[in-house]
PDB file of C-alpha atoms in Angstrom:
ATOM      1  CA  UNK T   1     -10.261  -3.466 -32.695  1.00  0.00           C
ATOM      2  CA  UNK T   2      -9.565  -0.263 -31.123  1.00  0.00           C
ATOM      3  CA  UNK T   3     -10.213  -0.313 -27.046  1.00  0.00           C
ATOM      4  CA  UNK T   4     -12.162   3.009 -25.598  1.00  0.00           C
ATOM      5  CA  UNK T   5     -13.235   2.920 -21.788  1.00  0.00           C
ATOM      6  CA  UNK T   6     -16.884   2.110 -22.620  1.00  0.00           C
ATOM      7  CA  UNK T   7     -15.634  -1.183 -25.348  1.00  0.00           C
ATOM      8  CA  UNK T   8     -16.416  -4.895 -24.386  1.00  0.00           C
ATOM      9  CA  UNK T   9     -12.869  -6.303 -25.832  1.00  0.00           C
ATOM     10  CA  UNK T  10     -12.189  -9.857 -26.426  1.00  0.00           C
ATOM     11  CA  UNK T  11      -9.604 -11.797 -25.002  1.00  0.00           C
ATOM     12  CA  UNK T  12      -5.800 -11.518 -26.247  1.00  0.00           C
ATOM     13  CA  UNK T  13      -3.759 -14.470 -26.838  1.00  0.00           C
ATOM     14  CA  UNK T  14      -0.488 -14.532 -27.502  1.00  0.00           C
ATOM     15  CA  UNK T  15       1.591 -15.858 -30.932  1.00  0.00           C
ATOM     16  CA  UNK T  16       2.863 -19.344 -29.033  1.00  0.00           C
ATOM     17  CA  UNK T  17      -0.866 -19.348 -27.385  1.00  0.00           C
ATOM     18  CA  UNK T  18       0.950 -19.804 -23.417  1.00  0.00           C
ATOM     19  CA  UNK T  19      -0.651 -16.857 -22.345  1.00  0.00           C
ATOM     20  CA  UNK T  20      -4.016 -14.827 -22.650  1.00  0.00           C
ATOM     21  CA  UNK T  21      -5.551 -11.347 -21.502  1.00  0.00           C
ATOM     22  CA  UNK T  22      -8.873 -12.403 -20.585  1.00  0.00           C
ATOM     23  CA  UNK T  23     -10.724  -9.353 -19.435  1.00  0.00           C
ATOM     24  CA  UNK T  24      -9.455  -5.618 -19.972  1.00  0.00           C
ATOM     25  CA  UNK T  25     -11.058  -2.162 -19.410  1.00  0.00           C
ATOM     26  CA  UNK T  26     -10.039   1.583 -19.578  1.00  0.00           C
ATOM     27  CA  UNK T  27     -10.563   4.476 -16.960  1.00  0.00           C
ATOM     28  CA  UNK T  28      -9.483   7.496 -16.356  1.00  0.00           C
ATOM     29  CA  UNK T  29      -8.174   8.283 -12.640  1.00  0.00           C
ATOM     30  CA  UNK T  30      -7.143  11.365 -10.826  1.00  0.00           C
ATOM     31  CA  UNK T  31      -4.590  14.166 -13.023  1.00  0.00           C
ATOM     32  CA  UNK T  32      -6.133  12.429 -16.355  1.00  0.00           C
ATOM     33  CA  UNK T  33      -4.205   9.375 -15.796  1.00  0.00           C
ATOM     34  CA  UNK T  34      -5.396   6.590 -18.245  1.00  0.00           C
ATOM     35  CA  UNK T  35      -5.407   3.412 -16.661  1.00  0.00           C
ATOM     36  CA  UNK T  36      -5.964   0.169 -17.719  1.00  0.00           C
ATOM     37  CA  UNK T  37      -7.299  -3.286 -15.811  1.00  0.00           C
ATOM     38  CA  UNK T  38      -7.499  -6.622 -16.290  1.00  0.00           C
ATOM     39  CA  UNK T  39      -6.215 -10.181 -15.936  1.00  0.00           C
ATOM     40  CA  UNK T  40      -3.422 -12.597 -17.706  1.00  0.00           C
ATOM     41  CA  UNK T  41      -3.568 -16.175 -17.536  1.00  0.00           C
ATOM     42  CA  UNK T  42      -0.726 -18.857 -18.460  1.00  0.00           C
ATOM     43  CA  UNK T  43      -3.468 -21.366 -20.722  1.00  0.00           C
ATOM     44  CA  UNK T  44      -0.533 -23.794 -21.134  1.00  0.00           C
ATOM     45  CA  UNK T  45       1.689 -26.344 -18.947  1.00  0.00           C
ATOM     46  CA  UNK T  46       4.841 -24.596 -18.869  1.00  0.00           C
ATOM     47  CA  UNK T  47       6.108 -24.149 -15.539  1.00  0.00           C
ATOM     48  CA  UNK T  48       6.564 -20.451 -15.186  1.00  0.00           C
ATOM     49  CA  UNK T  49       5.851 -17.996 -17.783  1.00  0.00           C
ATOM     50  CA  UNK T  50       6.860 -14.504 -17.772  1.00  0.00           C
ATOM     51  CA  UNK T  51       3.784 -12.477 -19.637  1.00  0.00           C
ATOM     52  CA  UNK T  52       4.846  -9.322 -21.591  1.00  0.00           C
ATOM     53  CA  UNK T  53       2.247  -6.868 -22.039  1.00  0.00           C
ATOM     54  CA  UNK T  54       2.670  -3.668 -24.489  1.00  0.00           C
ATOM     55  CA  UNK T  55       0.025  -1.024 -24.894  1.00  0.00           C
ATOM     56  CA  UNK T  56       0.026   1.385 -27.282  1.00  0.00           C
ATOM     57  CA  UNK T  57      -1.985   4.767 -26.983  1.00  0.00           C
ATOM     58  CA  UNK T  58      -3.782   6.623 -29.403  1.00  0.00           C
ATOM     59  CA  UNK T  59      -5.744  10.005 -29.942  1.00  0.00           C
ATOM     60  CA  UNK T  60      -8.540  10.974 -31.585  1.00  0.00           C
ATOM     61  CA  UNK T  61      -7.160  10.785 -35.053  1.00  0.00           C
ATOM     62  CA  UNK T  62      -5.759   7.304 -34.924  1.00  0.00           C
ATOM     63  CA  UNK T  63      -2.270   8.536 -34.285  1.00  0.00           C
ATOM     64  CA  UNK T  64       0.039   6.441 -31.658  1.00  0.00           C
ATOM     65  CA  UNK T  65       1.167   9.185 -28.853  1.00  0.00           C
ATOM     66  CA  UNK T  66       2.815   6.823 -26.903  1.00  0.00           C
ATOM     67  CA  UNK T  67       3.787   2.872 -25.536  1.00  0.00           C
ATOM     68  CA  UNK T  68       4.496   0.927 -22.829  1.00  0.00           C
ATOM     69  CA  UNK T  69       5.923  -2.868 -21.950  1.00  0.00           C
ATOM     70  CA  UNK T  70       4.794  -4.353 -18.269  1.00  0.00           C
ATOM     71  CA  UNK T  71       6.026  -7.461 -17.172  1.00  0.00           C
ATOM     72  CA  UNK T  72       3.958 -10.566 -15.570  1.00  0.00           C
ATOM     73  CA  UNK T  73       6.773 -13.034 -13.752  1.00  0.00           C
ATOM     74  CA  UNK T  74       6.801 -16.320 -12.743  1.00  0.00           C
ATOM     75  CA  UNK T  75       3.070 -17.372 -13.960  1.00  0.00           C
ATOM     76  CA  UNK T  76       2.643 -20.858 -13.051  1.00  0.00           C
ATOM     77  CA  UNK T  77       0.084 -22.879 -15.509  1.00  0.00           C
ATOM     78  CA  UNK T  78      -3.434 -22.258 -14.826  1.00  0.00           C
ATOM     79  CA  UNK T  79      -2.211 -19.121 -13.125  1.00  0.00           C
ATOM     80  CA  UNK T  80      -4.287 -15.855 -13.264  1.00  0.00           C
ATOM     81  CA  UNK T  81      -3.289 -12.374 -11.853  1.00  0.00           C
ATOM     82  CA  UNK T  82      -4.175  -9.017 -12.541  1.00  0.00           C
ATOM     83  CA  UNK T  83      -3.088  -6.146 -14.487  1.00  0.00           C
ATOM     84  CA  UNK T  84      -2.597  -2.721 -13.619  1.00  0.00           C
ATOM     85  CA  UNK T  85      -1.079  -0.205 -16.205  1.00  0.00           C
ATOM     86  CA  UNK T  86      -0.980   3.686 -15.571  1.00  0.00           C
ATOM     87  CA  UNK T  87      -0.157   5.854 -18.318  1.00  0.00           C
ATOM     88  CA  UNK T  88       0.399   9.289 -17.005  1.00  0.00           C
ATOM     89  CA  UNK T  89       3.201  10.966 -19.665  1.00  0.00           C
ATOM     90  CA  UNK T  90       2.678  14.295 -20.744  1.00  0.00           C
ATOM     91  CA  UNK T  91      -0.366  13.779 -23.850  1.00  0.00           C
ATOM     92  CA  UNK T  92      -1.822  11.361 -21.134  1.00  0.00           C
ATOM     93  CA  UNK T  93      -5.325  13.523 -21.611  1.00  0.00           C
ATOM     94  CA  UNK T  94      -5.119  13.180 -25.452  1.00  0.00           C
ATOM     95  CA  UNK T  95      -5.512   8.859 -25.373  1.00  0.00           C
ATOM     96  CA  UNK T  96      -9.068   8.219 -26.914  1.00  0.00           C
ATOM     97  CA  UNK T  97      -8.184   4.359 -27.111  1.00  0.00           C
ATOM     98  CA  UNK T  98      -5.239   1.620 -26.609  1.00  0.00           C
ATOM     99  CA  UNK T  99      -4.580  -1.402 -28.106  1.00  0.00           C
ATOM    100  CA  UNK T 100      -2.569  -4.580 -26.034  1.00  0.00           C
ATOM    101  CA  UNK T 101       0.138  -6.963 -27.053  1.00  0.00           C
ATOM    102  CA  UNK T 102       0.770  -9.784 -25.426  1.00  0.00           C
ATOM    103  CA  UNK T 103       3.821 -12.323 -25.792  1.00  0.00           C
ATOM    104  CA  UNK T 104       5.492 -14.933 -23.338  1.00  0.00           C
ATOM    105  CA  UNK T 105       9.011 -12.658 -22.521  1.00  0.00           C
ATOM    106  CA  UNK T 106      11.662 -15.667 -22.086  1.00  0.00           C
ATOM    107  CA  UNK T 107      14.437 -13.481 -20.549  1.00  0.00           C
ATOM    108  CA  UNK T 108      15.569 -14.765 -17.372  1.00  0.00           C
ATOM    109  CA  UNK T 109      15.456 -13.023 -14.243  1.00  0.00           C
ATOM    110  CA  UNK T 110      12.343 -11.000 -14.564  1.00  0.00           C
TER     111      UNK T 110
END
């Protein structure tokens, strides 16, 4: 489902169900900049995860203007941190909604 700044979304998990978004809202912040908040917990025992979260914008008629990938590292198990992801590129005022992605990134050395 779609995400617009006013939405109640549900939580995210990801495929191998190590890692979940649970809470995420939109604003909009000084120059039009869309931002977007929340928080990412490791739900299993690994270790240390590294959480990979993509957003992908869209306007007003469902088309995708844009993405981005941010990087959680080192999330120990039980492990919650927040999320802060700026979009500011050039059809930054044209975003209507988002929609997240979330995965367990297993490159080293992020």
């Amino acid at each position: 489902m779609p995400n617009s700044p006013e939405a109640q979304p549900q939580r995210i998990t990801s495929p191998d169900e190590t890692v979940q978004i649970i809470n995420h809202r939109a604003s909009r912040e000084g120059f039009g900049s869309y931002c977007i908040e929340g928080a990412v917990r490791n739900i299993s025992s690994e270790p240390e995860i590294n959480a990979e979260i993509r957003v992908d914008y869209y306007d007003g008629d469902n088309v995708k203007i844009d993405s981005e990938v941010d990087v959680l590292p080192r999330l120990k198990p039980g492990e919650t941190r927040g999320i802060y992801i700026s979009y500011a590129g050039q059809k930054r005022n044209s975003v209507q909604y988002y929609r997240l992605h979330l995965s367990q990134n297993k490159k080293t050395g992020q």
